[in-house]
Amino acid sequence: MRRQVLMIVAVGVTAISLAWSTPARAANEAEVVEHLIELVKIGRGIVSEQMQNINDPSKGDKGFTGDYMNSQVLERFKVATTLDLRIPNVVAQANLYLALIQVEKEVVDEVQPVINKAGISFKGFIPVVFARRVGEQFYRKSGVRMKLTTINYRNAKNKPDDFESEVLRMFSDSRHPKGQSYVRNTMVDGRPVLRMLDPEYAATTCLACHGAPKGALDVTGMRKEGLKDGDLAGAISVIFPLN
Ligand code: HEC
């Protein structure tokens, strides 16, 4: 993931953007937040790979368990970052990462009765729903907020706040370098936080639900947005409390 502290002159646009970033301190914590985003993306990718299996009406037990999720996330995180969380004492913030992986495991465990039903094809357990549940449960455990958001959101729980709306508008500007995330130290509810948004673009796998024709119903029964390959789909947004 590419990251760069953007010096956006947003003074006066919203109250939240009034706080200036302090890059020296942002560096380390921004890396932790990048790792958290990576862990959610890995989990979501694993659910995505399992879609056909999950929605296979001819099968009962799918073999897609929390333990499978847990071990795959550990393995793929190591490949992506070279950090081995199975030797946690050598990784700074390992406990936080392991808490997130534990939540990813639990979300898959909780959905077992739903996904292991035979005779039903589409079961509604899709990568975004996984990510939303993980975000909600991780927040309760850690105080770190993680969510998927976009301007024209489908689910009110994913609604962007003012800060997120502003950054999403910036991401959708053709002058914004594709893939570059946005990070800033600021205040939320009177407390210092690091906020990061990582843009997400529509890939072919997303278009079945978010693509054309705009307004037609997707498999989940919601209206498609009419996105094209490579369009901005939204962002992963993190609010990370500083001490
Ligand atoms: C099977 C259909 C389906 C696929 C495939 C799919 N989505 Fe979605 N997407 C949804 C649904 C349904 C929601 C609302 C989820 C919720 O309840 O939180 C959603 C929500 C989102 C949101 C959060 C904002 C909102 O609208 O509430 C983003 C961002 C998003 N999707 C991006 C993507 C991207 C990027 C891909 C491909 C990597 C993708 N989606 C693939 C169905 C899908």
PDB file of C-alpha atoms and ligand atoms in Angstrom:
ATOM      1  CA  MET A   1       0.000   0.000   0.000  1.00  0.00           C
ATOM      2  CA  ARG A   2       1.335   3.405  -0.861  1.00  0.00           C
ATOM      3  CA  ARG A   3       1.027   6.076   1.738  1.00  0.00           C
ATOM      4  CA  GLN A   4       1.976   9.658   1.905  1.00  0.00           C
ATOM      5  CA  VAL A   5       1.100  12.420   4.306  1.00  0.00           C
ATOM      6  CA  LEU A   6      -0.746  14.870   2.141  1.00  0.00           C
ATOM      7  CA  MET A   7      -0.485  18.517   2.939  1.00  0.00           C
ATOM      8  CA  ILE A   8      -3.943  19.402   1.840  1.00  0.00           C
ATOM      9  CA  VAL A   9      -4.919  22.969   2.511  1.00  0.00           C
ATOM     10  CA  ALA A  10      -8.306  22.284   3.936  1.00  0.00           C
ATOM     11  CA  VAL A  11      -8.313  25.026   6.539  1.00  0.00           C
ATOM     12  CA  GLY A  12     -11.796  26.190   7.228  1.00  0.00           C
ATOM     13  CA  VAL A  13     -13.502  23.495   5.178  1.00  0.00           C
ATOM     14  CA  THR A  14     -14.490  21.468   8.190  1.00  0.00           C
ATOM     15  CA  ALA A  15     -13.788  21.859  11.853  1.00  0.00           C
ATOM     16  CA  ILE A  16     -12.066  18.482  11.920  1.00  0.00           C
ATOM     17  CA  SER A  17      -9.443  19.442   9.383  1.00  0.00           C
ATOM     18  CA  LEU A  18      -8.254  22.315  11.537  1.00  0.00           C
ATOM     19  CA  ALA A  19      -5.818  20.135  13.449  1.00  0.00           C
ATOM     20  CA  TRP A  20      -2.433  19.990  11.752  1.00  0.00           C
ATOM     21  CA  SER A  21      -0.668  16.730  11.234  1.00  0.00           C
ATOM     22  CA  THR A  22       2.533  15.976  13.100  1.00  0.00           C
ATOM     23  CA  PRO A  23       4.398  13.662  10.720  1.00  0.00           C
ATOM     24  CA  ALA A  24       7.194  12.575  13.095  1.00  0.00           C
ATOM     25  CA  ARG A  25       4.772  10.836  15.352  1.00  0.00           C
ATOM     26  CA  ALA A  26       2.411   9.791  12.584  1.00  0.00           C
ATOM     27  CA  ALA A  27       5.067   7.609  10.923  1.00  0.00           C
ATOM     28  CA  ASN A  28       5.051   4.696  13.338  1.00  0.00           C
ATOM     29  CA  GLU A  29       1.376   4.644  14.141  1.00  0.00           C
ATOM     30  CA  ALA A  30       0.510   5.020  10.476  1.00  0.00           C
ATOM     31  CA  GLU A  31       2.418   1.801   9.873  1.00  0.00           C
ATOM     32  CA  VAL A  32       0.393   0.028  12.546  1.00  0.00           C
ATOM     33  CA  VAL A  33      -2.812   1.256  10.909  1.00  0.00           C
ATOM     34  CA  GLU A  34      -1.565   0.061   7.513  1.00  0.00           C
ATOM     35  CA  HIS A  35      -1.031  -3.369   9.018  1.00  0.00           C
ATOM     36  CA  LEU A  36      -4.556  -3.402  10.454  1.00  0.00           C
ATOM     37  CA  ILE A  37      -5.948  -2.486   7.028  1.00  0.00           C
ATOM     38  CA  GLU A  38      -3.848  -5.248   5.477  1.00  0.00           C
ATOM     39  CA  LEU A  39      -5.268  -7.774   7.944  1.00  0.00           C
ATOM     40  CA  VAL A  40      -8.852  -6.816   7.075  1.00  0.00           C
ATOM     41  CA  LYS A  41      -8.109  -6.920   3.352  1.00  0.00           C
ATOM     42  CA  ILE A  42      -6.566 -10.373   3.699  1.00  0.00           C
ATOM     43  CA  GLY A  43      -9.624 -11.645   5.585  1.00  0.00           C
ATOM     44  CA  ARG A  44     -11.961 -10.138   3.039  1.00  0.00           C
ATOM     45  CA  GLY A  45      -9.975 -11.734   0.229  1.00  0.00           C
ATOM     46  CA  ILE A  46     -10.306 -15.126   1.904  1.00  0.00           C
ATOM     47  CA  VAL A  47     -14.102 -14.726   2.186  1.00  0.00           C
ATOM     48  CA  SER A  48     -14.132 -13.655  -1.456  1.00  0.00           C
ATOM     49  CA  GLU A  49     -12.311 -16.855  -2.499  1.00  0.00           C
ATOM     50  CA  GLN A  50     -14.861 -18.882  -0.533  1.00  0.00           C
ATOM     51  CA  MET A  51     -17.966 -17.331  -2.150  1.00  0.00           C
ATOM     52  CA  GLN A  52     -18.613 -20.209  -4.542  1.00  0.00           C
ATOM     53  CA  ASN A  53     -18.084 -22.768  -1.787  1.00  0.00           C
ATOM     54  CA  ILE A  54     -20.281 -20.842   0.689  1.00  0.00           C
ATOM     55  CA  ASN A  55     -23.123 -20.480  -1.824  1.00  0.00           C
ATOM     56  CA  ASP A  56     -23.003 -24.068  -3.101  1.00  0.00           C
ATOM     57  CA  PRO A  57     -26.526 -25.461  -2.447  1.00  0.00           C
ATOM     58  CA  SER A  58     -25.407 -29.079  -2.915  1.00  0.00           C
ATOM     59  CA  LYS A  59     -23.108 -29.022   0.115  1.00  0.00           C
ATOM     60  CA  GLY A  60     -23.719 -28.913   3.864  1.00  0.00           C
ATOM     61  CA  ASP A  61     -20.464 -28.528   5.770  1.00  0.00           C
ATOM     62  CA  LYS A  62     -18.275 -26.112   3.810  1.00  0.00           C
ATOM     63  CA  GLY A  63     -15.094 -26.660   5.814  1.00  0.00           C
ATOM     64  CA  PHE A  64     -14.642 -22.894   5.932  1.00  0.00           C
ATOM     65  CA  THR A  65     -14.043 -22.467   9.649  1.00  0.00           C
ATOM     66  CA  GLY A  66     -12.742 -19.787  11.961  1.00  0.00           C
ATOM     67  CA  ASP A  67      -9.582 -21.830  12.427  1.00  0.00           C
ATOM     68  CA  TYR A  68      -9.030 -21.864   8.664  1.00  0.00           C
ATOM     69  CA  MET A  69      -9.484 -18.086   8.576  1.00  0.00           C
ATOM     70  CA  ASN A  70      -7.090 -17.673  11.498  1.00  0.00           C
ATOM     71  CA  SER A  71      -4.269 -19.729  10.003  1.00  0.00           C
ATOM     72  CA  GLN A  72      -4.676 -18.289   6.511  1.00  0.00           C
ATOM     73  CA  VAL A  73      -4.586 -14.696   7.768  1.00  0.00           C
ATOM     74  CA  LEU A  74      -1.416 -15.412   9.769  1.00  0.00           C
ATOM     75  CA  GLU A  75       0.223 -17.067   6.781  1.00  0.00           C
ATOM     76  CA  ARG A  76      -0.716 -14.396   4.240  1.00  0.00           C
ATOM     77  CA  PHE A  77       0.159 -11.531   6.586  1.00  0.00           C
ATOM     78  CA  LYS A  78       3.626 -13.019   6.910  1.00  0.00           C
ATOM     79  CA  VAL A  79       3.984 -13.225   3.147  1.00  0.00           C
ATOM     80  CA  ALA A  80       2.767  -9.629   2.714  1.00  0.00           C
ATOM     81  CA  THR A  81       4.804  -8.018   5.500  1.00  0.00           C
ATOM     82  CA  THR A  82       7.469 -10.600   6.545  1.00  0.00           C
ATOM     83  CA  LEU A  83       6.067 -10.249  10.095  1.00  0.00           C
ATOM     84  CA  ASP A  84       5.419 -13.607  11.716  1.00  0.00           C
ATOM     85  CA  LEU A  85       2.719 -13.206  14.360  1.00  0.00           C
ATOM     86  CA  ARG A  86       3.282 -16.783  15.494  1.00  0.00           C
ATOM     87  CA  ILE A  87       6.423 -15.410  17.146  1.00  0.00           C
ATOM     88  CA  PRO A  88       4.575 -12.404  18.569  1.00  0.00           C
ATOM     89  CA  ASN A  89       7.286 -11.110  20.910  1.00  0.00           C
ATOM     90  CA  VAL A  90       9.355  -9.885  17.975  1.00  0.00           C
ATOM     91  CA  VAL A  91       6.520  -7.841  16.443  1.00  0.00           C
ATOM     92  CA  ALA A  92       5.570  -4.467  17.922  1.00  0.00           C
ATOM     93  CA  GLN A  93       1.804  -4.226  18.366  1.00  0.00           C
ATOM     94  CA  ALA A  94       1.463  -8.004  17.903  1.00  0.00           C
ATOM     95  CA  ASN A  95      -1.289  -8.131  20.525  1.00  0.00           C
ATOM     96  CA  LEU A  96      -3.392  -5.635  18.623  1.00  0.00           C
ATOM     97  CA  TYR A  97      -2.891  -7.533  15.362  1.00  0.00           C
ATOM     98  CA  LEU A  98      -3.702 -10.843  17.043  1.00  0.00           C
ATOM     99  CA  ALA A  99      -6.853  -9.312  18.555  1.00  0.00           C
ATOM    100  CA  LEU A 100      -8.006  -8.351  15.065  1.00  0.00           C
ATOM    101  CA  ILE A 101      -7.240 -11.826  13.698  1.00  0.00           C
ATOM    102  CA  GLN A 102      -9.160 -13.325  16.631  1.00  0.00           C
ATOM    103  CA  VAL A 103     -12.163 -11.181  15.669  1.00  0.00           C
ATOM    104  CA  GLU A 104     -11.872 -12.349  12.045  1.00  0.00           C
ATOM    105  CA  LYS A 105     -11.887 -15.928  13.314  1.00  0.00           C
ATOM    106  CA  GLU A 106     -14.920 -15.282  15.544  1.00  0.00           C
ATOM    107  CA  VAL A 107     -16.935 -13.660  12.754  1.00  0.00           C
ATOM    108  CA  VAL A 108     -16.412 -16.783  10.628  1.00  0.00           C
ATOM    109  CA  ASP A 109     -17.235 -19.032  13.603  1.00  0.00           C
ATOM    110  CA  GLU A 110     -20.485 -17.137  14.250  1.00  0.00           C
ATOM    111  CA  VAL A 111     -21.694 -17.544  10.684  1.00  0.00           C
ATOM    112  CA  GLN A 112     -21.170 -21.349  10.591  1.00  0.00           C
ATOM    113  CA  PRO A 113     -24.882 -22.242  11.041  1.00  0.00           C
ATOM    114  CA  VAL A 114     -25.755 -19.974   8.100  1.00  0.00           C
ATOM    115  CA  ILE A 115     -23.045 -21.030   5.671  1.00  0.00           C
ATOM    116  CA  ASN A 116     -23.307 -24.760   6.412  1.00  0.00           C
ATOM    117  CA  LYS A 117     -26.970 -25.068   5.405  1.00  0.00           C
ATOM    118  CA  ALA A 118     -27.518 -27.332   2.418  1.00  0.00           C
ATOM    119  CA  GLY A 119     -30.153 -26.493  -0.189  1.00  0.00           C
ATOM    120  CA  ILE A 120     -29.640 -22.721  -0.152  1.00  0.00           C
ATOM    121  CA  SER A 121     -27.499 -20.920  -2.684  1.00  0.00           C
ATOM    122  CA  PHE A 122     -26.974 -17.238  -1.824  1.00  0.00           C
ATOM    123  CA  LYS A 123     -26.499 -16.856   1.956  1.00  0.00           C
ATOM    124  CA  GLY A 124     -25.700 -13.170   2.287  1.00  0.00           C
ATOM    125  CA  PHE A 125     -22.274 -13.684   3.865  1.00  0.00           C
ATOM    126  CA  ILE A 126     -20.202 -11.603   1.476  1.00  0.00           C
ATOM    127  CA  PRO A 127     -16.782  -9.952   1.945  1.00  0.00           C
ATOM    128  CA  VAL A 128     -18.188  -6.505   2.827  1.00  0.00           C
ATOM    129  CA  VAL A 129     -20.523  -7.948   5.434  1.00  0.00           C
ATOM    130  CA  PHE A 130     -17.562  -9.835   6.922  1.00  0.00           C
ATOM    131  CA  ALA A 131     -15.557  -6.594   6.989  1.00  0.00           C
ATOM    132  CA  ARG A 132     -18.383  -4.642   8.618  1.00  0.00           C
ATOM    133  CA  ARG A 133     -18.857  -7.223  11.387  1.00  0.00           C
ATOM    134  CA  VAL A 134     -15.112  -7.399  11.968  1.00  0.00           C
ATOM    135  CA  GLY A 135     -14.959  -3.600  12.219  1.00  0.00           C
ATOM    136  CA  GLU A 136     -17.817  -3.447  14.722  1.00  0.00           C
ATOM    137  CA  GLN A 137     -16.449  -6.201  16.955  1.00  0.00           C
ATOM    138  CA  PHE A 138     -12.861  -4.981  16.786  1.00  0.00           C
ATOM    139  CA  TYR A 139     -13.987  -1.527  17.881  1.00  0.00           C
ATOM    140  CA  ARG A 140     -15.596  -2.968  20.998  1.00  0.00           C
ATOM    141  CA  LYS A 141     -12.374  -4.825  21.844  1.00  0.00           C
ATOM    142  CA  SER A 142      -9.769  -2.234  20.970  1.00  0.00           C
ATOM    143  CA  GLY A 143     -11.298   1.221  20.594  1.00  0.00           C
ATOM    144  CA  VAL A 144      -9.922   1.313  17.027  1.00  0.00           C
ATOM    145  CA  ARG A 145     -12.621   2.095  14.476  1.00  0.00           C
ATOM    146  CA  MET A 146     -12.405   0.458  11.047  1.00  0.00           C
ATOM    147  CA  LYS A 147     -15.081   0.695   8.402  1.00  0.00           C
ATOM    148  CA  LEU A 148     -15.776   0.565   4.708  1.00  0.00           C
ATOM    149  CA  THR A 149     -17.402   3.706   3.478  1.00  0.00           C
ATOM    150  CA  THR A 150     -18.412   5.511   0.317  1.00  0.00           C
ATOM    151  CA  ILE A 151     -20.350   8.645  -0.692  1.00  0.00           C
ATOM    152  CA  ASN A 152     -23.399   6.815  -2.085  1.00  0.00           C
ATOM    153  CA  TYR A 153     -23.474   4.201   0.637  1.00  0.00           C
ATOM    154  CA  ARG A 154     -25.865   1.259   0.693  1.00  0.00           C
ATOM    155  CA  ASN A 155     -25.872   0.611   4.414  1.00  0.00           C
ATOM    156  CA  ALA A 156     -26.391   3.519   6.827  1.00  0.00           C
ATOM    157  CA  LYS A 157     -23.778   1.923   9.109  1.00  0.00           C
ATOM    158  CA  ASN A 158     -21.196   2.685   6.415  1.00  0.00           C
ATOM    159  CA  LYS A 159     -22.223   6.331   6.082  1.00  0.00           C
ATOM    160  CA  PRO A 160     -19.191   8.637   5.838  1.00  0.00           C
ATOM    161  CA  ASP A 161     -18.717  11.390   8.421  1.00  0.00           C
ATOM    162  CA  ASP A 162     -17.679  14.887   7.278  1.00  0.00           C
ATOM    163  CA  PHE A 163     -13.973  14.052   7.334  1.00  0.00           C
ATOM    164  CA  GLU A 164     -14.514  10.857   5.327  1.00  0.00           C
ATOM    165  CA  SER A 165     -16.783  12.596   2.804  1.00  0.00           C
ATOM    166  CA  GLU A 166     -14.152  15.228   2.193  1.00  0.00           C
ATOM    167  CA  VAL A 167     -11.371  12.687   1.671  1.00  0.00           C
ATOM    168  CA  LEU A 168     -13.612  10.508  -0.542  1.00  0.00           C
ATOM    169  CA  ARG A 169     -14.312  13.541  -2.728  1.00  0.00           C
ATOM    170  CA  MET A 170     -10.572  14.124  -2.949  1.00  0.00           C
ATOM    171  CA  PHE A 171     -10.011  10.459  -3.920  1.00  0.00           C
ATOM    172  CA  SER A 172     -12.616  10.745  -6.684  1.00  0.00           C
ATOM    173  CA  ASP A 173     -10.819  13.736  -8.205  1.00  0.00           C
ATOM    174  CA  SER A 174      -8.880  12.645 -11.275  1.00  0.00           C
ATOM    175  CA  ARG A 175      -5.849  14.588  -9.989  1.00  0.00           C
ATOM    176  CA  HIS A 176      -5.527  12.307  -6.959  1.00  0.00           C
ATOM    177  CA  PRO A 177      -2.774   9.689  -7.541  1.00  0.00           C
ATOM    178  CA  LYS A 178      -4.553   6.367  -7.766  1.00  0.00           C
ATOM    179  CA  GLY A 179      -4.107   4.136  -4.755  1.00  0.00           C
ATOM    180  CA  GLN A 180      -2.562   6.774  -2.518  1.00  0.00           C
ATOM    181  CA  SER A 181      -4.016   6.733   0.964  1.00  0.00           C
ATOM    182  CA  TYR A 182      -4.624   9.754   3.158  1.00  0.00           C
ATOM    183  CA  VAL A 183      -3.373  10.069   6.723  1.00  0.00           C
ATOM    184  CA  ARG A 184      -3.699  12.815   9.287  1.00  0.00           C
ATOM    185  CA  ASN A 185      -3.398  13.356  13.020  1.00  0.00           C
ATOM    186  CA  THR A 186      -6.494  15.083  14.255  1.00  0.00           C
ATOM    187  CA  MET A 187      -9.083  15.130  17.052  1.00  0.00           C
ATOM    188  CA  VAL A 188     -12.263  13.093  17.390  1.00  0.00           C
ATOM    189  CA  ASP A 189     -14.551  13.628  20.388  1.00  0.00           C
ATOM    190  CA  GLY A 190     -11.858  15.798  21.984  1.00  0.00           C
ATOM    191  CA  ARG A 191      -9.185  13.094  21.806  1.00  0.00           C
ATOM    192  CA  PRO A 192      -6.114  12.849  19.564  1.00  0.00           C
ATOM    193  CA  VAL A 193      -6.409  10.203  16.861  1.00  0.00           C
ATOM    194  CA  LEU A 194      -4.714   9.148  13.686  1.00  0.00           C
ATOM    195  CA  ARG A 195      -7.133   8.902  10.788  1.00  0.00           C
ATOM    196  CA  MET A 196      -6.342   7.004   7.624  1.00  0.00           C
ATOM    197  CA  LEU A 197      -8.403   6.381   4.512  1.00  0.00           C
ATOM    198  CA  ASP A 198      -7.260   3.835   1.952  1.00  0.00           C
ATOM    199  CA  PRO A 199      -9.066   4.089  -1.398  1.00  0.00           C
ATOM    200  CA  GLU A 200     -10.679   1.037  -2.990  1.00  0.00           C
ATOM    201  CA  TYR A 201     -11.370   0.661  -6.681  1.00  0.00           C
ATOM    202  CA  ALA A 202     -13.933  -1.479  -8.441  1.00  0.00           C
ATOM    203  CA  ALA A 203     -12.378  -4.653  -9.838  1.00  0.00           C
ATOM    204  CA  THR A 204     -14.116  -7.156 -12.088  1.00  0.00           C
ATOM    205  CA  THR A 205     -15.206  -9.214  -9.069  1.00  0.00           C
ATOM    206  CA  CYS A 206     -17.061  -6.182  -7.652  1.00  0.00           C
ATOM    207  CA  LEU A 207     -18.998  -5.338 -10.806  1.00  0.00           C
ATOM    208  CA  ALA A 208     -21.511  -8.189 -10.473  1.00  0.00           C
ATOM    209  CA  CYS A 209     -22.962  -6.162  -7.598  1.00  0.00           C
ATOM    210  CA  HIS A 210     -21.707  -2.598  -8.077  1.00  0.00           C
ATOM    211  CA  GLY A 211     -21.456  -2.447 -11.884  1.00  0.00           C
ATOM    212  CA  ALA A 212     -23.811  -1.832 -14.798  1.00  0.00           C
ATOM    213  CA  PRO A 213     -26.628  -1.492 -15.521  1.00  0.00           C
ATOM    214  CA  LYS A 214     -27.064   1.163 -12.849  1.00  0.00           C
ATOM    215  CA  GLY A 215     -30.233   0.634 -10.848  1.00  0.00           C
ATOM    216  CA  ALA A 216     -30.608  -3.083 -11.707  1.00  0.00           C
ATOM    217  CA  LEU A 217     -30.785  -5.409  -8.711  1.00  0.00           C
ATOM    218  CA  ASP A 218     -27.722  -7.404  -7.677  1.00  0.00           C
ATOM    219  CA  VAL A 219     -27.761 -10.863  -6.078  1.00  0.00           C
ATOM    220  CA  THR A 220     -28.257  -9.253  -2.639  1.00  0.00           C
ATOM    221  CA  GLY A 221     -31.389  -7.464  -3.865  1.00  0.00           C
ATOM    222  CA  MET A 222     -29.801  -4.000  -3.809  1.00  0.00           C
ATOM    223  CA  ARG A 223     -29.438  -1.548  -6.664  1.00  0.00           C
ATOM    224  CA  LYS A 224     -26.196  -1.541  -8.626  1.00  0.00           C
ATOM    225  CA  GLU A 225     -24.230   1.694  -8.739  1.00  0.00           C
ATOM    226  CA  GLY A 226     -23.150   1.397 -12.384  1.00  0.00           C
ATOM    227  CA  LEU A 227     -19.410   1.466 -11.568  1.00  0.00           C
ATOM    228  CA  LYS A 228     -16.870   0.601 -14.254  1.00  0.00           C
ATOM    229  CA  ASP A 229     -13.619  -1.315 -13.795  1.00  0.00           C
ATOM    230  CA  GLY A 230     -11.154   0.938 -11.960  1.00  0.00           C
ATOM    231  CA  ASP A 231     -13.714   3.465 -10.665  1.00  0.00           C
ATOM    232  CA  LEU A 232     -13.415   4.563  -7.056  1.00  0.00           C
ATOM    233  CA  ALA A 233     -15.690   2.259  -5.034  1.00  0.00           C
ATOM    234  CA  GLY A 234     -15.039   3.727  -1.587  1.00  0.00           C
ATOM    235  CA  ALA A 235     -12.408   3.489   1.116  1.00  0.00           C
ATOM    236  CA  ILE A 236     -11.379   1.659   4.234  1.00  0.00           C
ATOM    237  CA  SER A 237     -11.405   4.255   6.994  1.00  0.00           C
ATOM    238  CA  VAL A 238      -9.581   3.888  10.316  1.00  0.00           C
ATOM    239  CA  ILE A 239      -9.730   6.028  13.451  1.00  0.00           C
ATOM    240  CA  PHE A 240      -6.803   5.048  15.666  1.00  0.00           C
ATOM    241  CA  PRO A 241      -6.675   6.577  19.171  1.00  0.00           C
ATOM    242  CA  LEU A 242      -3.263   7.995  20.071  1.00  0.00           C
ATOM    243  CA  ASN A 243      -2.371   6.793  23.573  1.00  0.00           C
TER     244      ASN A 243
HETATM  245  C1  HEC B   1     -22.245 -10.054  -3.803  1.00  0.00           C
HETATM  246  C2  HEC B   1     -22.414  -8.637  -4.073  1.00  0.00           C
HETATM  247  C3  HEC B   1     -21.249  -7.715  -3.801  1.00  0.00           C
HETATM  248  C4  HEC B   1     -19.959  -7.806  -4.283  1.00  0.00           C
HETATM  249  C5  HEC B   1     -19.381  -8.871  -5.192  1.00  0.00           C
HETATM  250  C6  HEC B   1     -19.257  -6.652  -3.777  1.00  0.00           C
HETATM  251  N1  HEC B   1     -20.093  -5.896  -2.993  1.00  0.00           N
HETATM  252 FE1  HEC B   1     -19.657  -4.107  -2.131  1.00  0.00          FE
HETATM  253  N2  HEC B   1     -21.425  -4.158  -1.149  1.00  0.00           N
HETATM  254  C7  HEC B   1     -22.414  -5.097  -1.324  1.00  0.00           C
HETATM  255  C8  HEC B   1     -23.436  -4.914  -0.321  1.00  0.00           C
HETATM  256  C9  HEC B   1     -24.700  -5.747  -0.170  1.00  0.00           C
HETATM  257  C10 HEC B   1     -23.027  -3.817   0.469  1.00  0.00           C
HETATM  258  C11 HEC B   1     -23.703  -3.268   1.734  1.00  0.00           C
HETATM  259  C12 HEC B   1     -22.962  -4.037   2.819  1.00  0.00           C
HETATM  260  C13 HEC B   1     -23.356  -3.813   4.212  1.00  0.00           C
HETATM  261  O1  HEC B   1     -24.470  -4.178   4.573  1.00  0.00           O
HETATM  262  O2  HEC B   1     -22.500  -3.324   4.974  1.00  0.00           O
HETATM  263  C14 HEC B   1     -21.759  -3.374  -0.076  1.00  0.00           C
HETATM  264  C15 HEC B   1     -21.032  -2.319   0.422  1.00  0.00           C
HETATM  265  C16 HEC B   1     -19.836  -1.875  -0.083  1.00  0.00           C
HETATM  266  C17 HEC B   1     -19.097  -0.739   0.422  1.00  0.00           C
HETATM  267  C18 HEC B   1     -19.456   0.098   1.658  1.00  0.00           C
HETATM  268  C19 HEC B   1     -20.353   1.227   1.428  1.00  0.00           C
HETATM  269  C20 HEC B   1     -21.829   0.907   1.305  1.00  0.00           C
HETATM  270  O3  HEC B   1     -22.305   0.986   0.159  1.00  0.00           O
HETATM  271  O4  HEC B   1     -22.514   0.619   2.294  1.00  0.00           O
HETATM  272  C21 HEC B   1     -17.975  -0.618  -0.355  1.00  0.00           C
HETATM  273  C22 HEC B   1     -16.885   0.451  -0.250  1.00  0.00           C
HETATM  274  C23 HEC B   1     -18.000  -1.710  -1.308  1.00  0.00           C
HETATM  275  N3  HEC B   1     -19.146  -2.446  -1.121  1.00  0.00           N
HETATM  276  C24 HEC B   1     -17.015  -1.961  -2.247  1.00  0.00           C
HETATM  277  C25 HEC B   1     -16.895  -3.168  -2.917  1.00  0.00           C
HETATM  278  C26 HEC B   1     -15.713  -3.568  -3.642  1.00  0.00           C
HETATM  279  C27 HEC B   1     -14.448  -2.722  -3.810  1.00  0.00           C
HETATM  280  C28 HEC B   1     -15.959  -4.822  -4.133  1.00  0.00           C
HETATM  281  C29 HEC B   1     -15.022  -5.714  -4.902  1.00  0.00           C
HETATM  282  C30 HEC B   1     -13.723  -5.982  -4.303  1.00  0.00           C
HETATM  283  C31 HEC B   1     -17.306  -5.187  -3.708  1.00  0.00           C
HETATM  284  N4  HEC B   1     -17.819  -4.157  -2.969  1.00  0.00           N
HETATM  285  C32 HEC B   1     -17.936  -6.378  -4.040  1.00  0.00           C
HETATM  286  C33 HEC B   1     -22.425  -6.078  -2.301  1.00  0.00           C
HETATM  287  C34 HEC B   1     -21.310  -6.512  -2.982  1.00  0.00           C
END
